[in-house]
Every structure is written in structure tokens, then in C-alpha cells.
PDB file of C-alpha atoms in Angstrom:
ATOM      1  CA  GLU A 576      -9.053   7.296  16.619  1.00  0.00           C
ATOM      2  CA  ASP A 577     -11.155   5.516  14.021  1.00  0.00           C
ATOM      3  CA  LYS A 578      -9.132   3.563  11.490  1.00  0.00           C
ATOM      4  CA  VAL A 579      -9.522   1.075   8.690  1.00  0.00           C
ATOM      5  CA  VAL A 580      -6.498  -0.905   7.531  1.00  0.00           C
ATOM      6  CA  GLN A 581      -6.379  -2.892   4.333  1.00  0.00           C
ATOM      7  CA  SER A 582      -3.874  -5.496   3.260  1.00  0.00           C
ATOM      8  CA  PRO A 583      -2.092  -6.099   1.097  1.00  0.00           C
ATOM      9  CA  LEU A 584      -1.614  -2.604  -0.306  1.00  0.00           C
ATOM     10  CA  SER A 585      -0.750  -4.051  -3.685  1.00  0.00           C
ATOM     11  CA  LEU A 586      -1.269  -7.445  -5.284  1.00  0.00           C
ATOM     12  CA  VAL A 587      -0.294  -8.744  -8.717  1.00  0.00           C
ATOM     13  CA  VAL A 588      -1.653 -12.101  -9.890  1.00  0.00           C
ATOM     14  CA  HIS A 589      -2.326 -13.968 -13.094  1.00  0.00           C
ATOM     15  CA  GLU A 590      -5.683 -14.249 -14.746  1.00  0.00           C
ATOM     16  CA  GLY A 591      -7.612 -17.167 -13.284  1.00  0.00           C
ATOM     17  CA  ASP A 592      -6.071 -16.915  -9.836  1.00  0.00           C
ATOM     18  CA  THR A 593      -8.165 -16.444  -6.697  1.00  0.00           C
ATOM     19  CA  VAL A 594      -7.395 -13.471  -4.462  1.00  0.00           C
ATOM     20  CA  THR A 595      -8.346 -12.531  -0.916  1.00  0.00           C
ATOM     21  CA  LEU A 596      -8.284  -8.924   0.208  1.00  0.00           C
ATOM     22  CA  ASN A 597      -8.323  -8.051   3.894  1.00  0.00           C
ATOM     23  CA  CYS A 598      -9.817  -5.217   5.886  1.00  0.00           C
ATOM     24  CA  SER A 599      -9.555  -4.666   9.633  1.00  0.00           C
ATOM     25  CA  TYR A 600     -11.165  -1.813  11.477  1.00  0.00           C
ATOM     26  CA  GLU A 601     -11.624   0.110  14.687  1.00  0.00           C
ATOM     27  CA  VAL A 602     -14.556   2.470  14.262  1.00  0.00           C
ATOM     28  CA  THR A 603     -16.822   4.046  16.850  1.00  0.00           C
ATOM     29  CA  ASN A 604     -20.357   2.658  16.899  1.00  0.00           C
ATOM     30  CA  PHE A 605     -19.995   0.365  13.926  1.00  0.00           C
ATOM     31  CA  ARG A 606     -22.974   0.319  11.599  1.00  0.00           C
ATOM     32  CA  SER A 607     -21.779  -1.354   8.416  1.00  0.00           C
ATOM     33  CA  LEU A 608     -18.761  -2.244   6.309  1.00  0.00           C
ATOM     34  CA  LEU A 609     -18.721  -1.513   2.623  1.00  0.00           C
ATOM     35  CA  TRP A 610     -16.501  -2.656  -0.226  1.00  0.00           C
ATOM     36  CA  TYR A 611     -15.977  -0.500  -3.281  1.00  0.00           C
ATOM     37  CA  LYS A 612     -14.131  -0.935  -6.563  1.00  0.00           C
ATOM     38  CA  GLN A 613     -12.353   2.165  -7.826  1.00  0.00           C
ATOM     39  CA  GLU A 614     -11.114   2.108 -11.385  1.00  0.00           C
ATOM     40  CA  LYS A 615     -10.718   5.584 -12.779  1.00  0.00           C
ATOM     41  CA  LYS A 616     -12.905   7.880 -10.759  1.00  0.00           C
ATOM     42  CA  ALA A 617     -15.770   7.246  -8.398  1.00  0.00           C
ATOM     43  CA  PRO A 618     -15.829   4.217  -6.128  1.00  0.00           C
ATOM     44  CA  THR A 619     -18.496   1.816  -7.295  1.00  0.00           C
ATOM     45  CA  PHE A 620     -20.412  -0.141  -4.706  1.00  0.00           C
ATOM     46  CA  LEU A 621     -19.773  -3.862  -4.306  1.00  0.00           C
ATOM     47  CA  PHE A 622     -21.094  -5.025  -0.938  1.00  0.00           C
ATOM     48  CA  MET A 623     -22.541  -3.761   2.285  1.00  0.00           C
ATOM     49  CA  LEU A 624     -22.102  -6.005   5.327  1.00  0.00           C
ATOM     50  CA  THR A 625     -23.827  -5.550   8.643  1.00  0.00           C
ATOM     51  CA  SER A 626     -24.018  -9.016  10.174  1.00  0.00           C
ATOM     52  CA  SER A 627     -21.221 -11.376  11.147  1.00  0.00           C
ATOM     53  CA  GLY A 628     -20.731 -14.656   9.350  1.00  0.00           C
ATOM     54  CA  ILE A 629     -23.165 -14.107   6.495  1.00  0.00           C
ATOM     55  CA  GLU A 630     -21.436 -14.319   3.139  1.00  0.00           C
ATOM     56  CA  LYS A 631     -22.551 -11.982   0.421  1.00  0.00           C
ATOM     57  CA  LYS A 632     -21.942 -13.073  -3.163  1.00  0.00           C
ATOM     58  CA  SER A 633     -22.091 -11.376  -6.508  1.00  0.00           C
ATOM     59  CA  GLY A 634     -20.806 -13.516  -9.338  1.00  0.00           C
ATOM     60  CA  ARG A 635     -17.138 -14.238  -8.738  1.00  0.00           C
ATOM     61  CA  LEU A 636     -16.959 -11.841  -5.795  1.00  0.00           C
ATOM     62  CA  SER A 637     -17.863 -12.668  -2.236  1.00  0.00           C
ATOM     63  CA  SER A 638     -17.357 -11.037   1.125  1.00  0.00           C
ATOM     64  CA  ILE A 639     -17.837 -11.839   4.771  1.00  0.00           C
ATOM     65  CA  LEU A 640     -17.656  -9.878   8.005  1.00  0.00           C
ATOM     66  CA  ASP A 641     -16.392 -10.892  11.439  1.00  0.00           C
ATOM     67  CA  LYS A 642     -17.639  -8.355  13.989  1.00  0.00           C
ATOM     68  CA  LYS A 643     -15.929 -10.106  16.870  1.00  0.00           C
ATOM     69  CA  GLU A 644     -12.462  -9.937  15.322  1.00  0.00           C
ATOM     70  CA  LEU A 645     -13.248  -6.674  13.525  1.00  0.00           C
ATOM     71  CA  PHE A 646     -12.334  -7.637   9.986  1.00  0.00           C
ATOM     72  CA  SER A 647     -13.736  -8.480   6.608  1.00  0.00           C
ATOM     73  CA  ILE A 648     -12.421 -10.254   3.542  1.00  0.00           C
ATOM     74  CA  LEU A 649     -13.231  -9.816  -0.112  1.00  0.00           C
ATOM     75  CA  ASN A 650     -12.650 -12.855  -2.324  1.00  0.00           C
ATOM     76  CA  ILE A 651     -12.432 -12.817  -6.088  1.00  0.00           C
ATOM     77  CA  THR A 652     -12.295 -16.174  -7.846  1.00  0.00           C
ATOM     78  CA  ALA A 653     -11.225 -16.865 -11.439  1.00  0.00           C
ATOM     79  CA  THR A 654      -9.849 -13.331 -11.746  1.00  0.00           C
ATOM     80  CA  GLN A 655     -10.034 -11.475 -15.045  1.00  0.00           C
ATOM     81  CA  THR A 656      -8.052  -8.494 -16.319  1.00  0.00           C
ATOM     82  CA  GLY A 657     -11.174  -6.379 -15.836  1.00  0.00           C
ATOM     83  CA  ASP A 658     -10.903  -6.982 -12.101  1.00  0.00           C
ATOM     84  CA  SER A 659      -7.790  -4.791 -12.033  1.00  0.00           C
ATOM     85  CA  ALA A 660      -8.656  -1.822  -9.828  1.00  0.00           C
ATOM     86  CA  ILE A 661      -8.207  -0.378  -6.373  1.00  0.00           C
ATOM     87  CA  TYR A 662     -10.500  -2.079  -3.883  1.00  0.00           C
ATOM     88  CA  LEU A 663     -11.612   0.132  -1.036  1.00  0.00           C
ATOM     89  CA  CYS A 664     -12.955  -0.965   2.305  1.00  0.00           C
ATOM     90  CA  ALA A 665     -14.995   1.615   4.211  1.00  0.00           C
ATOM     91  CA  VAL A 666     -16.635   1.348   7.593  1.00  0.00           C
ATOM     92  CA  GLU A 667     -19.658   3.359   8.564  1.00  0.00           C
ATOM     93  CA  GLY A 668     -19.668   4.623  12.120  1.00  0.00           C
ATOM     94  CA  LEU A 669     -22.083   6.713  14.097  1.00  0.00           C
ATOM     95  CA  ILE A 670     -20.255   9.450  15.907  1.00  0.00           C
ATOM     96  CA  GLN A 671     -22.142  12.016  17.966  1.00  0.00           C
ATOM     97  CA  GLY A 672     -25.307  11.253  16.078  1.00  0.00           C
ATOM     98  CA  ALA A 673     -23.704  11.669  12.669  1.00  0.00           C
ATOM     99  CA  GLN A 674     -22.878   8.824  10.352  1.00  0.00           C
ATOM    100  CA  LYS A 675     -19.764   8.833   8.217  1.00  0.00           C
ATOM    101  CA  LEU A 676     -17.499   6.504   6.312  1.00  0.00           C
ATOM    102  CA  VAL A 677     -13.903   5.870   7.252  1.00  0.00           C
ATOM    103  CA  PHE A 678     -11.910   4.510   4.348  1.00  0.00           C
ATOM    104  CA  GLY A 679      -8.948   2.217   4.239  1.00  0.00           C
ATOM    105  CA  GLN A 680      -6.024   3.046   2.011  1.00  0.00           C
ATOM    106  CA  GLY A 681      -7.127   0.542  -0.601  1.00  0.00           C
ATOM    107  CA  THR A 682      -5.619  -2.543  -2.210  1.00  0.00           C
ATOM    108  CA  ARG A 683      -4.334  -2.070  -5.728  1.00  0.00           C
ATOM    109  CA  LEU A 684      -5.082  -5.299  -7.570  1.00  0.00           C
ATOM    110  CA  THR A 685      -3.432  -5.996 -10.912  1.00  0.00           C
ATOM    111  CA  ILE A 686      -4.462  -9.004 -12.968  1.00  0.00           C
ATOM    112  CA  ASN A 687      -1.976  -9.966 -15.645  1.00  0.00           C
ATOM    113  CA  PRO A 688      -3.143 -11.950 -18.673  1.00  0.00           C
TER     114      PRO A 688
ATOM    115  CA  GLU B  93     -30.427   3.449 -11.773  1.00  0.00           C
ATOM    116  CA  PRO B  94     -30.329   6.716  -9.802  1.00  0.00           C
ATOM    117  CA  GLU B  95     -27.013   8.553  -9.878  1.00  0.00           C
ATOM    118  CA  VAL B  96     -25.227  11.259  -7.989  1.00  0.00           C
ATOM    119  CA  THR B  97     -24.131  13.865 -10.515  1.00  0.00           C
ATOM    120  CA  GLN B  98     -21.129  16.133 -10.032  1.00  0.00           C
ATOM    121  CA  THR B  99     -20.023  19.123 -12.067  1.00  0.00           C
ATOM    122  CA  PRO B 100     -17.569  20.098 -13.342  1.00  0.00           C
ATOM    123  CA  SER B 101     -15.592  16.916 -13.875  1.00  0.00           C
ATOM    124  CA  HIS B 102     -12.354  18.866 -13.848  1.00  0.00           C
ATOM    125  CA  GLN B 103     -11.558  22.370 -12.637  1.00  0.00           C
ATOM    126  CA  VAL B 104      -8.285  24.247 -12.737  1.00  0.00           C
ATOM    127  CA  THR B 105      -8.041  27.344 -10.599  1.00  0.00           C
ATOM    128  CA  GLN B 106      -5.388  29.760  -9.432  1.00  0.00           C
ATOM    129  CA  MET B 107      -4.268  29.747  -5.831  1.00  0.00           C
ATOM    130  CA  GLY B 108      -6.362  32.137  -3.772  1.00  0.00           C
ATOM    131  CA  GLN B 109      -9.421  31.887  -6.005  1.00  0.00           C
ATOM    132  CA  GLU B 110     -12.797  30.665  -4.834  1.00  0.00           C
ATOM    133  CA  VAL B 111     -14.257  27.499  -6.306  1.00  0.00           C
ATOM    134  CA  ILE B 112     -17.694  25.951  -6.055  1.00  0.00           C
ATOM    135  CA  LEU B 113     -18.115  22.255  -6.674  1.00  0.00           C
ATOM    136  CA  ARG B 114     -21.620  21.135  -7.471  1.00  0.00           C
ATOM    137  CA  CYS B 115     -23.471  17.937  -6.770  1.00  0.00           C
ATOM    138  CA  VAL B 116     -26.993  16.699  -7.405  1.00  0.00           C
ATOM    139  CA  PRO B 117     -27.662  13.897  -4.926  1.00  0.00           C
ATOM    140  CA  ILE B 118     -30.243  11.169  -5.414  1.00  0.00           C
ATOM    141  CA  SER B 119     -33.611  12.768  -4.832  1.00  0.00           C
ATOM    142  CA  ASN B 120     -34.952  10.651  -1.977  1.00  0.00           C
ATOM    143  CA  HIS B 121     -31.672  10.495  -0.078  1.00  0.00           C
ATOM    144  CA  LEU B 122     -31.434  12.267   3.223  1.00  0.00           C
ATOM    145  CA  TYR B 123     -27.732  12.396   4.032  1.00  0.00           C
ATOM    146  CA  PHE B 124     -25.137  14.156   1.922  1.00  0.00           C
ATOM    147  CA  TYR B 125     -21.382  14.073   2.104  1.00  0.00           C
ATOM    148  CA  TRP B 126     -18.221  15.435   0.622  1.00  0.00           C
ATOM    149  CA  TYR B 127     -15.064  13.348   0.542  1.00  0.00           C
ATOM    150  CA  ARG B 128     -11.749  14.066  -1.067  1.00  0.00           C
ATOM    151  CA  GLN B 129      -8.897  11.960  -2.346  1.00  0.00           C
ATOM    152  CA  ILE B 130      -5.486  13.489  -2.833  1.00  0.00           C
ATOM    153  CA  LEU B 131      -3.615  11.697  -5.596  1.00  0.00           C
ATOM    154  CA  GLY B 132      -2.185   8.449  -4.280  1.00  0.00           C
ATOM    155  CA  GLN B 133      -3.781   8.801  -0.862  1.00  0.00           C
ATOM    156  CA  LYS B 134      -6.868   7.422   0.826  1.00  0.00           C
ATOM    157  CA  VAL B 135     -10.360   8.816   0.525  1.00  0.00           C
ATOM    158  CA  GLU B 136     -10.930  11.269   3.383  1.00  0.00           C
ATOM    159  CA  PHE B 137     -14.156  12.440   4.954  1.00  0.00           C
ATOM    160  CA  LEU B 138     -14.776  16.181   4.795  1.00  0.00           C
ATOM    161  CA  VAL B 139     -18.326  16.856   5.908  1.00  0.00           C
ATOM    162  CA  SER B 140     -21.765  15.332   6.337  1.00  0.00           C
ATOM    163  CA  PHE B 141     -25.024  17.243   5.925  1.00  0.00           C
ATOM    164  CA  TYR B 142     -28.484  16.311   7.146  1.00  0.00           C
ATOM    165  CA  ASN B 143     -31.697  18.233   7.569  1.00  0.00           C
ATOM    166  CA  ASN B 144     -30.158  21.339   6.042  1.00  0.00           C
ATOM    167  CA  GLU B 145     -27.256  21.554   8.403  1.00  0.00           C
ATOM    168  CA  ILE B 146     -23.794  20.163   8.907  1.00  0.00           C
ATOM    169  CA  SER B 147     -23.941  17.083  11.121  1.00  0.00           C
ATOM    170  CA  GLU B 148     -20.218  16.447  11.264  1.00  0.00           C
ATOM    171  CA  LYS B 149     -17.040  17.844   9.794  1.00  0.00           C
ATOM    172  CA  SER B 150     -13.448  16.712   9.816  1.00  0.00           C
ATOM    173  CA  GLU B 151     -10.340  18.676  10.742  1.00  0.00           C
ATOM    174  CA  ILE B 152      -9.743  19.252   7.050  1.00  0.00           C
ATOM    175  CA  PHE B 153     -13.020  21.163   6.782  1.00  0.00           C
ATOM    176  CA  ASP B 154     -11.766  24.489   8.136  1.00  0.00           C
ATOM    177  CA  ASP B 155     -13.164  27.993   7.724  1.00  0.00           C
ATOM    178  CA  GLN B 156     -12.176  28.022   4.059  1.00  0.00           C
ATOM    179  CA  PHE B 157     -14.783  25.369   3.329  1.00  0.00           C
ATOM    180  CA  SER B 158     -18.558  25.677   3.340  1.00  0.00           C
ATOM    181  CA  VAL B 159     -21.475  23.615   2.098  1.00  0.00           C
ATOM    182  CA  GLU B 160     -24.936  24.587   0.997  1.00  0.00           C
ATOM    183  CA  ARG B 161     -28.086  23.026  -0.286  1.00  0.00           C
ATOM    184  CA  PRO B 162     -29.482  26.171  -1.861  1.00  0.00           C
ATOM    185  CA  ASP B 163     -32.525  24.883  -3.713  1.00  0.00           C
ATOM    186  CA  GLY B 164     -33.424  21.441  -2.404  1.00  0.00           C
ATOM    187  CA  SER B 165     -31.653  19.596  -5.199  1.00  0.00           C
ATOM    188  CA  ASN B 166     -28.104  20.930  -5.510  1.00  0.00           C
ATOM    189  CA  PHE B 167     -25.487  20.360  -2.828  1.00  0.00           C
ATOM    190  CA  THR B 168     -22.412  22.549  -3.154  1.00  0.00           C
ATOM    191  CA  LEU B 169     -18.950  22.667  -1.658  1.00  0.00           C
ATOM    192  CA  LYS B 170     -17.257  26.046  -1.675  1.00  0.00           C
ATOM    193  CA  ILE B 171     -13.579  26.611  -1.058  1.00  0.00           C
ATOM    194  CA  ARG B 172     -13.087  30.310  -0.410  1.00  0.00           C
ATOM    195  CA  SER B 173      -9.400  30.806  -1.054  1.00  0.00           C
ATOM    196  CA  THR B 174      -7.842  27.765  -2.628  1.00  0.00           C
ATOM    197  CA  LYS B 175      -4.403  26.494  -1.695  1.00  0.00           C
ATOM    198  CA  LEU B 176      -2.106  24.213  -3.648  1.00  0.00           C
ATOM    199  CA  GLU B 177      -2.796  21.425  -1.170  1.00  0.00           C
ATOM    200  CA  ASP B 178      -6.517  21.563  -1.975  1.00  0.00           C
ATOM    201  CA  SER B 179      -5.716  19.850  -5.266  1.00  0.00           C
ATOM    202  CA  ALA B 180      -7.572  16.540  -5.111  1.00  0.00           C
ATOM    203  CA  MET B 181     -10.505  14.586  -6.422  1.00  0.00           C
ATOM    204  CA  TYR B 182     -13.633  15.656  -4.578  1.00  0.00           C
ATOM    205  CA  PHE B 183     -16.455  13.151  -4.286  1.00  0.00           C
ATOM    206  CA  CYS B 184     -20.007  13.892  -3.343  1.00  0.00           C
ATOM    207  CA  ALA B 185     -22.081  11.074  -1.888  1.00  0.00           C
ATOM    208  CA  SER B 186     -25.633  10.658  -0.722  1.00  0.00           C
ATOM    209  CA  SER B 187     -27.263   7.942   1.301  1.00  0.00           C
ATOM    210  CA  VAL B 188     -30.355   6.502   2.816  1.00  0.00           C
ATOM    211  CA  VAL B 189     -28.986   3.023   3.481  1.00  0.00           C
ATOM    212  CA  GLY B 190     -25.647   2.552   1.784  1.00  0.00           C
ATOM    213  CA  TYR B 191     -23.823   5.279  -0.074  1.00  0.00           C
ATOM    214  CA  THR B 192     -23.803   6.333  -3.709  1.00  0.00           C
ATOM    215  CA  PHE B 193     -20.832   8.333  -4.901  1.00  0.00           C
ATOM    216  CA  GLY B 194     -20.672  10.800  -7.729  1.00  0.00           C
ATOM    217  CA  SER B 195     -18.015  10.525 -10.387  1.00  0.00           C
ATOM    218  CA  GLY B 196     -15.959  13.255  -8.769  1.00  0.00           C
ATOM    219  CA  THR B 197     -14.506  16.642  -9.586  1.00  0.00           C
ATOM    220  CA  ARG B 198     -10.775  16.789 -10.077  1.00  0.00           C
ATOM    221  CA  LEU B 199      -9.640  20.122  -8.663  1.00  0.00           C
ATOM    222  CA  THR B 200      -6.217  21.364  -9.668  1.00  0.00           C
ATOM    223  CA  VAL B 201      -4.910  24.472  -7.930  1.00  0.00           C
ATOM    224  CA  VAL B 202      -2.002  26.142  -9.697  1.00  0.00           C
TER     225      VAL B 202
END
């Protein structure tokens, strides 16, 4: 069965701290791994990773994929209160010719001032 | 920036009633999806749609559910006879490479 597991499920840190969120997966015919930030409603896209070992960066956020060990990490440096959200990891697989996303349960990140 | 638009944002319906959730995907996208998220739980895949037909559906997507792309722009999810456990946030998504999600419809079945 396809699965995506995120850890930790919940994390509370102080503003300015650096955090690392983890995502491990077992998905049939892996195509890509995506990170989303979910605040109130729709997940908003952060990164899409397809190749191992290539770091993607966007401001204070960065992410990397390890296709051999089947995991990814999302780093946030110099955290701000606006980073408080649920961070979702989703893996795209190709199953019987159809592509779909399998989501992890999310990491709830809380940044305290 | 192109968006996936969902309407309504919130719908309350009585158990046993039919509901139709509407989505306008991004115009040049080819794949369309419905996902749902029950409060406090993970986002779950319901169905994918490509070339005017369902390409995959999950176990959740039983005979009470159906999807349509009636006019080449709208993409709808119909639940024929709603149950209390259908209460959730329903997300539409479309993709070419990468996925764009709509803002969701919160369905409350009472």
C-alpha cells in the first residue's frame, strides 16, 4: 500500500529558530515529491522535487530529496510567526497509467514570538 | 497567476440530499482531481479525471459519487445521497506538471 509518513506531527519553536520537517514515502512508480503549506484552506505549493540530491530553495525555505532512502526534508531557517501552518508532503505516483498524489498526515508547525 | 476556482466555499446540506461541488480548473491543464480532507485528518485522494473519463478512483469514491466535465471548463463532483461522514473539505486540483489546488468547499452534512 502506498504511504507517506511525516514527522514530527507537531512542532512548536520560537521565532528565529531553524526547523527541519521530515517526509518518508513508499509510493508505486514515484514521479515527484511535493511540499505544500496549508494555513486556512487550500494547500499552497512550495516545492516539487524529482531528482535526488538537488536542493531547491525559496527564501528561507529549502528542500531536498533522497530517492535511494525514500525521504525528503523541508528546512525553514530564521522562522517567523507567519510560518505557522500545517506543512504537507505529497508524493506523486503513477498507478495503472493514472497519476495521483498520496499525502502525508502533515506537520503542524507553530512559531511563537 | 492562474487559479483553480471552487464554488461554493461552504455548503450545508441535510443527510440524504444531493450536492454538486463545482470547480473551474486552469484552462490548459489536462488532469483533474478531487481530494477531501475530513477535519483533523489527512488529505485523501478521491478521483482523477483525464480525457473526459475517470482514470483512477479510490475506495472512498463509491456509487454515491460521480464526476463530470459538462462543458469543457467546469469540473463537478456530485454526491447523490449525502451521509454525515461526507462532511469534509473538498479540494479540486488540476495539473499539467505539478498540481494547483482550489480553495476548497467545506461541506457540512447535518
